[in-house]
Each structure stands twice: as C-alpha cells, then as structure tokens.
Amino acid sequence: MLMIMNNLDPKVAQFPHELVTYGGNGQVFSNWAQFWLVMKYLSKMTRSQTLVMMSGHPLGLFPSNPSGPRMILTNGMMVPNYSTRINYDRLFALGVTMYGQMTAGSYCYIGPQGIVHGTTLTLMNAGRKYLNVSDMTGKVYVSSGLGGMSGAQAKAAVICGCIGVISEVDPCVLQKRYDQGWVQEMIDDLDSLISRIRECRKKKITTSIGFKGNIVDIWERIKEEYEKTGELLADLGSDQTSCHNPFDGGYYPVQLTFEEAKSLIATDSEKFKELVKESLRRQVSAINYLADKGLFFWDYGNAFLLEANRAGADVGARQEGGRVVFRYPSYVQHIMGDIFSLGFGPFRWVCTSNSQEDLQRTDHMAASVLEDILEEGVPPLVEDQYKDNVKWIKEAASHKLLILLTNVKKSGRISTISIPSLLKSYRAEADRGPGNCPWHLNPGWRQSGSVKEKKKCFNRLEE
C-alpha cells in the first residue's frame, strides 16, 4: 500500500491524475476504481492469501501460504499472434491492458535515484571498455532526456567524474532537474554550450549540463565543430528519448519547437510522424559521422535504433543468426551484460520506516560485507565491480541520493513501520491546508484542494 501510494505521489509521478508514474505511459493502474479495489483487498487479506493482478485489474484473492508472495502481477501481456501495435492500443483504450514499465505497474518506483546506480555503472564501464580509462575526468558524455529514467544520466555523469551534456526539450522538466540538483548547469544556446564543453575539457571540470533544446541540434553542431577544427567534442554518446513511443510525445522532432510539436500531435498526427522520422534520420547521420571519427555510441534499450531503422536511417541493420543486428550495440549487450554475467549489477532495498538511521545502518552493513569479501581476496576480473559497489554505498549520501530502505527487523537494529501512525502524520499535513498532503489518493484533490475529501480518503484507507 505504501509503495503504491509512493508511485502516485504528485512529487514522484509524471502524470498522477492519469495514474502514470514515468515513461509517458508507465501506469500503476488503468483507472481509479482499480486503485480502490486493490486497497480494499490489501487491507482485508490474510497471510494465507495472494492477490493476483493483471494489468492493474485485481483478479482476486487466492489461497496461499505465509511463505508465498502476497501479490503476483503481470502487465501488458498479449497473445503473440495478436500483439500488434494497433491491437495493443485498442485494448489499452478499453482499459484491459496497460504498459507498467519496469517499476510503475509493479509498485516499486523510487524515482531516478533507483536508476542512477545502473547508469553510473554503465558510464564507468563504458569508459573502461571503449576509452580504456578508469578516470573519466575531462571525458564528455552526450545524450538526451531528463525524465523519470533518463534523468539519472546527469547525476551519473557527475558521480563518474566526467562532463555530462543532456538535452531536454521540455523546459519544465529541465528546471525540475536543475532545482533538484541533478543538473548543475542550464544552457539554452548552442554557442554557449560548445564554449562550455571546451572549457570543461580543458580545465578537467566535472559537471552536468542540461541543454534546453533538441538532441539533434547538439549532434549536428558537434559534427560541424569537428569539420571546422578537427576537435571531437564528445567521447561517449547515447539516447534516452522515449522512442518506444515516438509518435505520441516520446520523441520530439528537431524541426519544431516543443510547443509546436505538442500542437501538431493533436492537429496532424501523420505530419508529426513524418517529421519524427526525418529527425531520426538526421540524428543518426550526425552520429554516424562522429562515430567514424572516434565517438563511441550505444543504444540504451529505448528502441532508438529500432525506430531509426524503421524511419529509414542508416543504422547498419542486418540479419544475423535469425535476428536483426545494428551498427551500434545495446548497453546490455556490450556493457551491463558483462557485469551481469559476473553476478554484479545495481542493487537496492526499501526501508518503509523512512528513517535516516536505518539508511545509515543498512548502508554500513552492506559496505562492510563487500569490504570483507575484498579483504579475503577476489579474482582481478571482478575486483573493480566490488570496488564500484563499495564506492556507490559510501558516497551515496554525498551525492544526495536518498534510497528507500527495506524494513529489516532482525536483531532489532532497524525499526518497523506502522501504517496507521504514518497515516496519522500525513493526515496532520493534510489538516494544514490544500497542497500539503504528499499522497495523491483522489484525482480531484489538486483542483479542489478539499481537506475534508483528503480526511475522508485517509479514513477509508485505514478502514
């Protein structure tokens, strides 16, 4: 219950009224009726029952056992023979299936802080693999997107010690990341951006730059600078636009401003699609040129290469072993895959007590275990990965990464959570007036600001 409401918190969710947590269409439920049904089931179920969820719909409570899972869920399941985009969109509109992303529909989203670890590992190992360096000072990473997942890129770049240049077309999203401290600088013109990149490279300055504009403009300008000076201003590159949903706001074409693009989606969707395809072709053309000069580019699992190929861009698509292979690798294939195969990767835990003391204790416990393993001796192949994880844990606080921690009661060193007491404290916040409640339990709150309505929701939830 706590994690569901966290996913729908207006401070967390991308579109809380539409039950979308992140990714443009990553939903927690298909409708608010499902929210209330699930809350009722979770309130009344016993330790001998399991709640089965299918795309936000509670199928019901089934007999289980205390050692079994309290919930089993699946999202977006389609019969393969009918799993076309048209069929999915129709079923989505009917509310019988939904795209739950990775952690929206599974109720464990913890904001960009959750993906920062994985993004940091990706950048660090990209430096080792592609640039043959462990110290990324002075290296430039160029990408796009500052949303729920992509927003981790700027923070990860700083943690790695490099220069992160991340474009974002939505000024509100860029401002949000800047206010949060995830982006250290904001620039809105290309001349200033190029000048700042050169300065940071020369002085070995670690920073994250949020560029208000389109990623295609950045790639094409970096290409122009190379043609004029022979200086390659980007060492590593990727893309984190929501290309899994390119024609409904996941990718904005370079030919239009942000506002023009939003208007065209509503008035002439076919023209918008053609502009998106043209923009993808231009982006790939610039990346290909720079890759020939020494840029290392990879696909970040967002369907960028897939959609670029469909748009007619030269991504070197070819059939190999019964599957389509592109010129550029995916990050799982070339970077994280190597780490996963060694048994490493991002790790996290959730602490429902919301206690800083619990955070510090569990951080210390995790770091101690890894340090003990290092002292005992590990193969050279995995030594860097152990050190990376120890570094991550110890420096998390200095990077202002609040990690939700799991409720561990063993030895009594970590406190438990009382849902009624938590609700009591949050009701007190609601009592102070409109806008103070941190949980979004009713789609009408933000319009009405009704304290009475908020109290009623808390009462129903406690019941």
PDB file of C-alpha atoms in Angstrom, residues 228-449:
ATOM      1  CA  LYS A 228      35.930  23.107 -38.849  1.00  0.00           C
ATOM      2  CA  THR A 229      38.566  22.312 -36.221  1.00  0.00           C
ATOM      3  CA  GLY A 230      39.210  18.564 -36.213  1.00  0.00           C
ATOM      4  CA  GLU A 231      38.349  18.511 -32.491  1.00  0.00           C
ATOM      5  CA  LEU A 232      35.980  15.759 -31.341  1.00  0.00           C
ATOM      6  CA  LEU A 233      33.913  17.255 -28.516  1.00  0.00           C
ATOM      7  CA  ALA A 234      32.147  14.036 -27.481  1.00  0.00           C
ATOM      8  CA  ASP A 235      33.755  10.793 -26.315  1.00  0.00           C
ATOM      9  CA  LEU A 236      30.673   8.773 -25.382  1.00  0.00           C
ATOM     10  CA  GLY A 237      27.097   9.069 -26.574  1.00  0.00           C
ATOM     11  CA  SER A 238      23.674   7.518 -26.260  1.00  0.00           C
ATOM     12  CA  ASP A 239      19.984   8.431 -26.384  1.00  0.00           C
ATOM     13  CA  GLN A 240      17.227   8.152 -23.797  1.00  0.00           C
ATOM     14  CA  THR A 241      14.268   9.712 -25.532  1.00  0.00           C
ATOM     15  CA  SER A 242      11.116   7.609 -25.123  1.00  0.00           C
ATOM     16  CA  CYS A 243      11.498   6.041 -28.556  1.00  0.00           C
ATOM     17  CA  HIS A 244       9.308   3.128 -27.539  1.00  0.00           C
ATOM     18  CA  ASN A 245       6.522   5.679 -28.032  1.00  0.00           C
ATOM     19  CA  PRO A 246       7.953   8.033 -30.701  1.00  0.00           C
ATOM     20  CA  PHE A 247       4.767   9.376 -32.264  1.00  0.00           C
ATOM     21  CA  ASP A 248       2.846  10.258 -29.100  1.00  0.00           C
ATOM     22  CA  GLY A 249       5.331  12.572 -27.409  1.00  0.00           C
ATOM     23  CA  GLY A 250       8.185  10.184 -26.717  1.00  0.00           C
ATOM     24  CA  TYR A 251      10.409  11.831 -29.336  1.00  0.00           C
ATOM     25  CA  TYR A 252      10.192  15.455 -30.454  1.00  0.00           C
ATOM     26  CA  PRO A 253      11.379  16.332 -33.991  1.00  0.00           C
ATOM     27  CA  VAL A 254      14.140  18.898 -34.350  1.00  0.00           C
ATOM     28  CA  GLN A 255      12.195  20.888 -36.955  1.00  0.00           C
ATOM     29  CA  LEU A 256       9.664  22.123 -34.368  1.00  0.00           C
ATOM     30  CA  THR A 257       9.729  23.876 -31.034  1.00  0.00           C
ATOM     31  CA  PHE A 258       8.377  21.981 -28.042  1.00  0.00           C
ATOM     32  CA  GLU A 259       5.052  23.853 -28.142  1.00  0.00           C
ATOM     33  CA  GLU A 260       4.725  23.498 -31.925  1.00  0.00           C
ATOM     34  CA  ALA A 261       5.309  19.762 -31.647  1.00  0.00           C
ATOM     35  CA  LYS A 262       2.641  19.330 -28.970  1.00  0.00           C
ATOM     36  CA  SER A 263       0.170  21.220 -31.123  1.00  0.00           C
ATOM     37  CA  LEU A 264       0.961  19.215 -34.255  1.00  0.00           C
ATOM     38  CA  ILE A 265       0.485  15.888 -32.453  1.00  0.00           C
ATOM     39  CA  ALA A 266      -3.110  16.918 -31.769  1.00  0.00           C
ATOM     40  CA  THR A 267      -3.885  18.515 -35.138  1.00  0.00           C
ATOM     41  CA  ASP A 268      -1.962  16.482 -37.726  1.00  0.00           C
ATOM     42  CA  SER A 269      -0.529  13.259 -36.344  1.00  0.00           C
ATOM     43  CA  GLU A 270       0.552  11.955 -39.764  1.00  0.00           C
ATOM     44  CA  LYS A 271       2.656  15.031 -40.480  1.00  0.00           C
ATOM     45  CA  PHE A 272       4.131  14.764 -36.992  1.00  0.00           C
ATOM     46  CA  LYS A 273       5.154  11.161 -37.705  1.00  0.00           C
ATOM     47  CA  GLU A 274       6.934  12.175 -40.895  1.00  0.00           C
ATOM     48  CA  LEU A 275       8.836  14.914 -39.077  1.00  0.00           C
ATOM     49  CA  VAL A 276       9.862  12.445 -36.368  1.00  0.00           C
ATOM     50  CA  LYS A 277      11.208  10.054 -38.995  1.00  0.00           C
ATOM     51  CA  GLU A 278      13.133  12.833 -40.718  1.00  0.00           C
ATOM     52  CA  SER A 279      14.542  13.972 -37.372  1.00  0.00           C
ATOM     53  CA  LEU A 280      15.690  10.429 -36.559  1.00  0.00           C
ATOM     54  CA  ARG A 281      17.444  10.190 -39.918  1.00  0.00           C
ATOM     55  CA  ARG A 282      19.261  13.467 -39.279  1.00  0.00           C
ATOM     56  CA  GLN A 283      20.272  12.380 -35.779  1.00  0.00           C
ATOM     57  CA  VAL A 284      21.695   9.065 -36.966  1.00  0.00           C
ATOM     58  CA  SER A 285      23.531  10.748 -39.843  1.00  0.00           C
ATOM     59  CA  ALA A 286      25.394  13.053 -37.442  1.00  0.00           C
ATOM     60  CA  ILE A 287      26.120  10.215 -35.002  1.00  0.00           C
ATOM     61  CA  ASN A 288      27.463   8.016 -37.817  1.00  0.00           C
ATOM     62  CA  TYR A 289      29.845  10.760 -38.915  1.00  0.00           C
ATOM     63  CA  LEU A 290      31.148  11.282 -35.376  1.00  0.00           C
ATOM     64  CA  ALA A 291      31.410   7.539 -34.739  1.00  0.00           C
ATOM     65  CA  ASP A 292      33.738   7.309 -37.736  1.00  0.00           C
ATOM     66  CA  LYS A 293      35.912   9.937 -36.024  1.00  0.00           C
ATOM     67  CA  GLY A 294      36.109   8.181 -32.649  1.00  0.00           C
ATOM     68  CA  LEU A 295      32.777   8.642 -30.810  1.00  0.00           C
ATOM     69  CA  PHE A 296      31.520   5.530 -29.007  1.00  0.00           C
ATOM     70  CA  PHE A 297      27.720   5.339 -29.179  1.00  0.00           C
ATOM     71  CA  TRP A 298      25.312   2.742 -27.794  1.00  0.00           C
ATOM     72  CA  ASP A 299      21.572   2.148 -27.699  1.00  0.00           C
ATOM     73  CA  TYR A 300      20.089   2.497 -24.213  1.00  0.00           C
ATOM     74  CA  GLY A 301      17.294  -0.016 -24.651  1.00  0.00           C
ATOM     75  CA  ASN A 302      14.753   2.652 -25.587  1.00  0.00           C
ATOM     76  CA  ALA A 303      14.085   1.348 -29.140  1.00  0.00           C
ATOM     77  CA  PHE A 304      16.099   4.240 -30.633  1.00  0.00           C
ATOM     78  CA  LEU A 305      17.882   2.076 -33.209  1.00  0.00           C
ATOM     79  CA  LEU A 306      14.705   0.134 -33.952  1.00  0.00           C
ATOM     80  CA  GLU A 307      12.661   3.255 -34.680  1.00  0.00           C
ATOM     81  CA  ALA A 308      15.549   4.899 -36.543  1.00  0.00           C
ATOM     82  CA  ASN A 309      15.767   1.820 -38.755  1.00  0.00           C
ATOM     83  CA  ARG A 310      12.021   1.934 -39.381  1.00  0.00           C
ATOM     84  CA  ALA A 311      12.417   5.595 -40.319  1.00  0.00           C
ATOM     85  CA  GLY A 312      14.997   4.700 -42.959  1.00  0.00           C
ATOM     86  CA  ALA A 313      18.100   5.840 -41.074  1.00  0.00           C
ATOM     87  CA  ASP A 314      21.420   4.133 -41.805  1.00  0.00           C
ATOM     88  CA  VAL A 315      21.920   2.117 -38.620  1.00  0.00           C
ATOM     89  CA  GLY A 316      23.608  -0.767 -40.406  1.00  0.00           C
ATOM     90  CA  ALA A 317      20.715  -3.150 -39.857  1.00  0.00           C
ATOM     91  CA  ARG A 318      21.427  -6.708 -40.953  1.00  0.00           C
ATOM     92  CA  GLN A 319      20.162 -10.211 -40.287  1.00  0.00           C
ATOM     93  CA  GLU A 320      22.460 -12.305 -38.127  1.00  0.00           C
ATOM     94  CA  GLY A 321      21.509 -15.606 -36.553  1.00  0.00           C
ATOM     95  CA  GLY A 322      17.831 -15.050 -37.215  1.00  0.00           C
ATOM     96  CA  ARG A 323      17.703 -11.602 -35.594  1.00  0.00           C
ATOM     97  CA  VAL A 324      18.284  -8.002 -36.624  1.00  0.00           C
ATOM     98  CA  VAL A 325      21.671  -6.571 -35.643  1.00  0.00           C
ATOM     99  CA  PHE A 326      22.515  -2.871 -35.793  1.00  0.00           C
ATOM    100  CA  ARG A 327      25.738  -0.941 -36.228  1.00  0.00           C
ATOM    101  CA  TYR A 328      25.696   0.176 -32.602  1.00  0.00           C
ATOM    102  CA  PRO A 329      25.395  -2.187 -29.634  1.00  0.00           C
ATOM    103  CA  SER A 330      22.859  -2.027 -26.847  1.00  0.00           C
ATOM    104  CA  TYR A 331      24.126  -1.159 -23.393  1.00  0.00           C
ATOM    105  CA  VAL A 332      23.009  -4.551 -22.091  1.00  0.00           C
ATOM    106  CA  GLN A 333      24.789  -6.336 -24.901  1.00  0.00           C
ATOM    107  CA  HIS A 334      28.156  -4.575 -24.635  1.00  0.00           C
ATOM    108  CA  ILE A 335      28.347  -3.034 -21.155  1.00  0.00           C
ATOM    109  CA  MET A 336      25.933  -4.215 -18.482  1.00  0.00           C
ATOM    110  CA  GLY A 337      25.771  -7.728 -19.932  1.00  0.00           C
ATOM    111  CA  ASP A 338      29.404  -8.299 -18.998  1.00  0.00           C
ATOM    112  CA  ILE A 339      28.697  -7.093 -15.460  1.00  0.00           C
ATOM    113  CA  PHE A 340      25.542  -9.175 -15.086  1.00  0.00           C
ATOM    114  CA  SER A 341      27.377 -12.283 -16.304  1.00  0.00           C
ATOM    115  CA  LEU A 342      29.801 -11.847 -13.388  1.00  0.00           C
ATOM    116  CA  GLY A 343      26.929 -11.665 -10.917  1.00  0.00           C
ATOM    117  CA  PHE A 344      27.019  -7.891 -10.436  1.00  0.00           C
ATOM    118  CA  GLY A 345      24.656  -5.038 -11.142  1.00  0.00           C
ATOM    119  CA  PRO A 346      22.544  -2.400  -9.413  1.00  0.00           C
ATOM    120  CA  PHE A 347      21.238  -3.444  -6.025  1.00  0.00           C
ATOM    121  CA  ARG A 348      18.808  -1.685  -3.736  1.00  0.00           C
ATOM    122  CA  TRP A 349      16.496  -2.228  -0.834  1.00  0.00           C
ATOM    123  CA  VAL A 350      13.441  -0.467   0.521  1.00  0.00           C
ATOM    124  CA  CYS A 351      13.051   0.923   4.028  1.00  0.00           C
ATOM    125  CA  THR A 352       9.442   1.708   4.779  1.00  0.00           C
ATOM    126  CA  SER A 353      10.382   3.287   8.105  1.00  0.00           C
ATOM    127  CA  ASN A 354      11.631   6.410   6.265  1.00  0.00           C
ATOM    128  CA  SER A 355      14.390   6.608   8.887  1.00  0.00           C
ATOM    129  CA  GLN A 356      17.800   8.167   8.227  1.00  0.00           C
ATOM    130  CA  GLU A 357      19.226   5.981  10.990  1.00  0.00           C
ATOM    131  CA  ASP A 358      18.018   2.859   9.204  1.00  0.00           C
ATOM    132  CA  LEU A 359      19.514   4.185   5.984  1.00  0.00           C
ATOM    133  CA  GLN A 360      22.921   4.654   7.577  1.00  0.00           C
ATOM    134  CA  ARG A 361      22.871   1.308   9.395  1.00  0.00           C
ATOM    135  CA  THR A 362      21.960  -0.709   6.320  1.00  0.00           C
ATOM    136  CA  ASP A 363      24.462   1.189   4.176  1.00  0.00           C
ATOM    137  CA  HIS A 364      27.158   0.357   6.712  1.00  0.00           C
ATOM    138  CA  MET A 365      26.112  -3.294   6.851  1.00  0.00           C
ATOM    139  CA  ALA A 366      26.201  -3.645   3.057  1.00  0.00           C
ATOM    140  CA  ALA A 367      29.556  -1.878   2.709  1.00  0.00           C
ATOM    141  CA  SER A 368      31.081  -3.999   5.489  1.00  0.00           C
ATOM    142  CA  VAL A 369      30.089  -7.241   3.781  1.00  0.00           C
ATOM    143  CA  LEU A 370      31.627  -6.153   0.466  1.00  0.00           C
ATOM    144  CA  GLU A 371      34.799  -4.867   2.126  1.00  0.00           C
ATOM    145  CA  ASP A 372      35.224  -8.171   3.980  1.00  0.00           C
ATOM    146  CA  ILE A 373      34.953 -10.028   0.675  1.00  0.00           C
ATOM    147  CA  LEU A 374      37.569  -7.730  -0.887  1.00  0.00           C
ATOM    148  CA  GLU A 375      39.945  -8.295   2.027  1.00  0.00           C
ATOM    149  CA  GLU A 376      39.646 -12.046   1.611  1.00  0.00           C
ATOM    150  CA  GLY A 377      40.710 -11.647  -2.000  1.00  0.00           C
ATOM    151  CA  VAL A 378      38.701 -11.757  -5.219  1.00  0.00           C
ATOM    152  CA  PRO A 379      39.664 -12.539  -8.834  1.00  0.00           C
ATOM    153  CA  PRO A 380      41.010  -9.500 -10.759  1.00  0.00           C
ATOM    154  CA  LEU A 381      38.121  -9.856 -13.210  1.00  0.00           C
ATOM    155  CA  VAL A 382      35.566  -8.844 -10.565  1.00  0.00           C
ATOM    156  CA  GLU A 383      37.651  -6.621  -8.281  1.00  0.00           C
ATOM    157  CA  ASP A 384      36.570  -3.382  -9.983  1.00  0.00           C
ATOM    158  CA  GLN A 385      32.902  -4.326  -9.615  1.00  0.00           C
ATOM    159  CA  TYR A 386      33.230  -4.900  -5.863  1.00  0.00           C
ATOM    160  CA  LYS A 387      35.031  -1.581  -5.503  1.00  0.00           C
ATOM    161  CA  ASP A 388      32.382   0.191  -7.595  1.00  0.00           C
ATOM    162  CA  ASN A 389      29.612  -1.029  -5.297  1.00  0.00           C
ATOM    163  CA  VAL A 390      31.502  -0.073  -2.134  1.00  0.00           C
ATOM    164  CA  LYS A 391      32.140   3.378  -3.614  1.00  0.00           C
ATOM    165  CA  TRP A 392      28.461   3.681  -4.509  1.00  0.00           C
ATOM    166  CA  ILE A 393      27.297   2.892  -0.978  1.00  0.00           C
ATOM    167  CA  LYS A 394      29.805   5.120   0.791  1.00  0.00           C
ATOM    168  CA  GLU A 395      29.289   8.139  -1.468  1.00  0.00           C
ATOM    169  CA  ALA A 396      25.505   7.909  -1.808  1.00  0.00           C
ATOM    170  CA  ALA A 397      24.898  10.474   0.925  1.00  0.00           C
ATOM    171  CA  SER A 398      27.394  12.959  -0.512  1.00  0.00           C
ATOM    172  CA  HIS A 399      25.590  12.755  -3.848  1.00  0.00           C
ATOM    173  CA  LYS A 400      22.264  13.384  -2.071  1.00  0.00           C
ATOM    174  CA  LEU A 401      20.840  10.058  -3.160  1.00  0.00           C
ATOM    175  CA  LEU A 402      18.026   9.175  -0.795  1.00  0.00           C
ATOM    176  CA  ILE A 403      17.497   5.446  -1.031  1.00  0.00           C
ATOM    177  CA  LEU A 404      14.286   3.888   0.265  1.00  0.00           C
ATOM    178  CA  LEU A 405      15.283   1.041   2.539  1.00  0.00           C
ATOM    179  CA  THR A 406      13.674  -2.209   3.363  1.00  0.00           C
ATOM    180  CA  ASN A 407      12.139  -2.948   6.713  1.00  0.00           C
ATOM    181  CA  VAL A 408      14.513  -5.379   8.403  1.00  0.00           C
ATOM    182  CA  LYS A 409      13.591  -6.404  11.946  1.00  0.00           C
ATOM    183  CA  LYS A 410      16.349  -8.926  12.657  1.00  0.00           C
ATOM    184  CA  SER A 411      18.478  -8.010  15.684  1.00  0.00           C
ATOM    185  CA  GLY A 412      16.164  -5.061  16.334  1.00  0.00           C
ATOM    186  CA  ARG A 413      18.647  -2.637  14.800  1.00  0.00           C
ATOM    187  CA  ILE A 414      16.208  -1.419  12.162  1.00  0.00           C
ATOM    188  CA  SER A 415      12.809  -0.081  13.088  1.00  0.00           C
ATOM    189  CA  THR A 416       9.497  -1.231  11.717  1.00  0.00           C
ATOM    190  CA  ILE A 417       6.691   0.711  10.091  1.00  0.00           C
ATOM    191  CA  SER A 418       3.225   1.424  11.390  1.00  0.00           C
ATOM    192  CA  ILE A 419       0.803   2.263   8.590  1.00  0.00           C
ATOM    193  CA  PRO A 420      -1.771   3.836  10.970  1.00  0.00           C
ATOM    194  CA  SER A 421       0.894   6.039  12.574  1.00  0.00           C
ATOM    195  CA  LEU A 422       2.189   7.045   9.157  1.00  0.00           C
ATOM    196  CA  LEU A 423      -1.316   7.940   8.016  1.00  0.00           C
ATOM    197  CA  LYS A 424      -1.813   9.928  11.202  1.00  0.00           C
ATOM    198  CA  SER A 425       1.256  12.042  10.473  1.00  0.00           C
ATOM    199  CA  TYR A 426       0.160  12.563   6.864  1.00  0.00           C
ATOM    200  CA  ARG A 427      -3.380  13.479   7.951  1.00  0.00           C
ATOM    201  CA  ALA A 428      -1.786  16.194  10.070  1.00  0.00           C
ATOM    202  CA  GLU A 429      -0.131  17.529   6.935  1.00  0.00           C
ATOM    203  CA  ALA A 430      -3.464  17.499   5.121  1.00  0.00           C
ATOM    204  CA  ASP A 431      -5.026  19.407   8.032  1.00  0.00           C
ATOM    205  CA  ARG A 432      -2.660  22.306   7.361  1.00  0.00           C
ATOM    206  CA  GLY A 433      -4.448  23.052   4.135  1.00  0.00           C
ATOM    207  CA  PRO A 434      -4.594  22.354   0.392  1.00  0.00           C
ATOM    208  CA  GLY A 435      -1.433  21.066  -1.257  1.00  0.00           C
ATOM    209  CA  ASN A 436       0.213  19.722   1.897  1.00  0.00           C
ATOM    210  CA  CYS A 437      -0.753  16.079   1.528  1.00  0.00           C
ATOM    211  CA  PRO A 438       2.089  14.104  -0.050  1.00  0.00           C
ATOM    212  CA  TRP A 439      -0.076  11.273  -1.335  1.00  0.00           C
ATOM    213  CA  HIS A 440      -2.417  11.559  -4.274  1.00  0.00           C
ATOM    214  CA  LEU A 441      -5.425   9.418  -3.388  1.00  0.00           C
ATOM    215  CA  ASN A 442      -8.106  11.193  -5.377  1.00  0.00           C
ATOM    216  CA  PRO A 443      -7.899  12.716  -8.875  1.00  0.00           C
ATOM    217  CA  GLY A 444      -9.859  15.768  -7.767  1.00  0.00           C
ATOM    218  CA  TRP A 445      -7.574  16.902  -4.963  1.00  0.00           C
ATOM    219  CA  ARG A 446      -5.333  19.217  -6.891  1.00  0.00           C
ATOM    220  CA  GLN A 447      -8.303  21.047  -8.358  1.00  0.00           C
ATOM    221  CA  SER A 448     -10.490  21.223  -5.273  1.00  0.00           C
ATOM    222  CA  GLY A 449      -7.880  21.227  -2.526  1.00  0.00           C
TER     223      GLY A 449
END
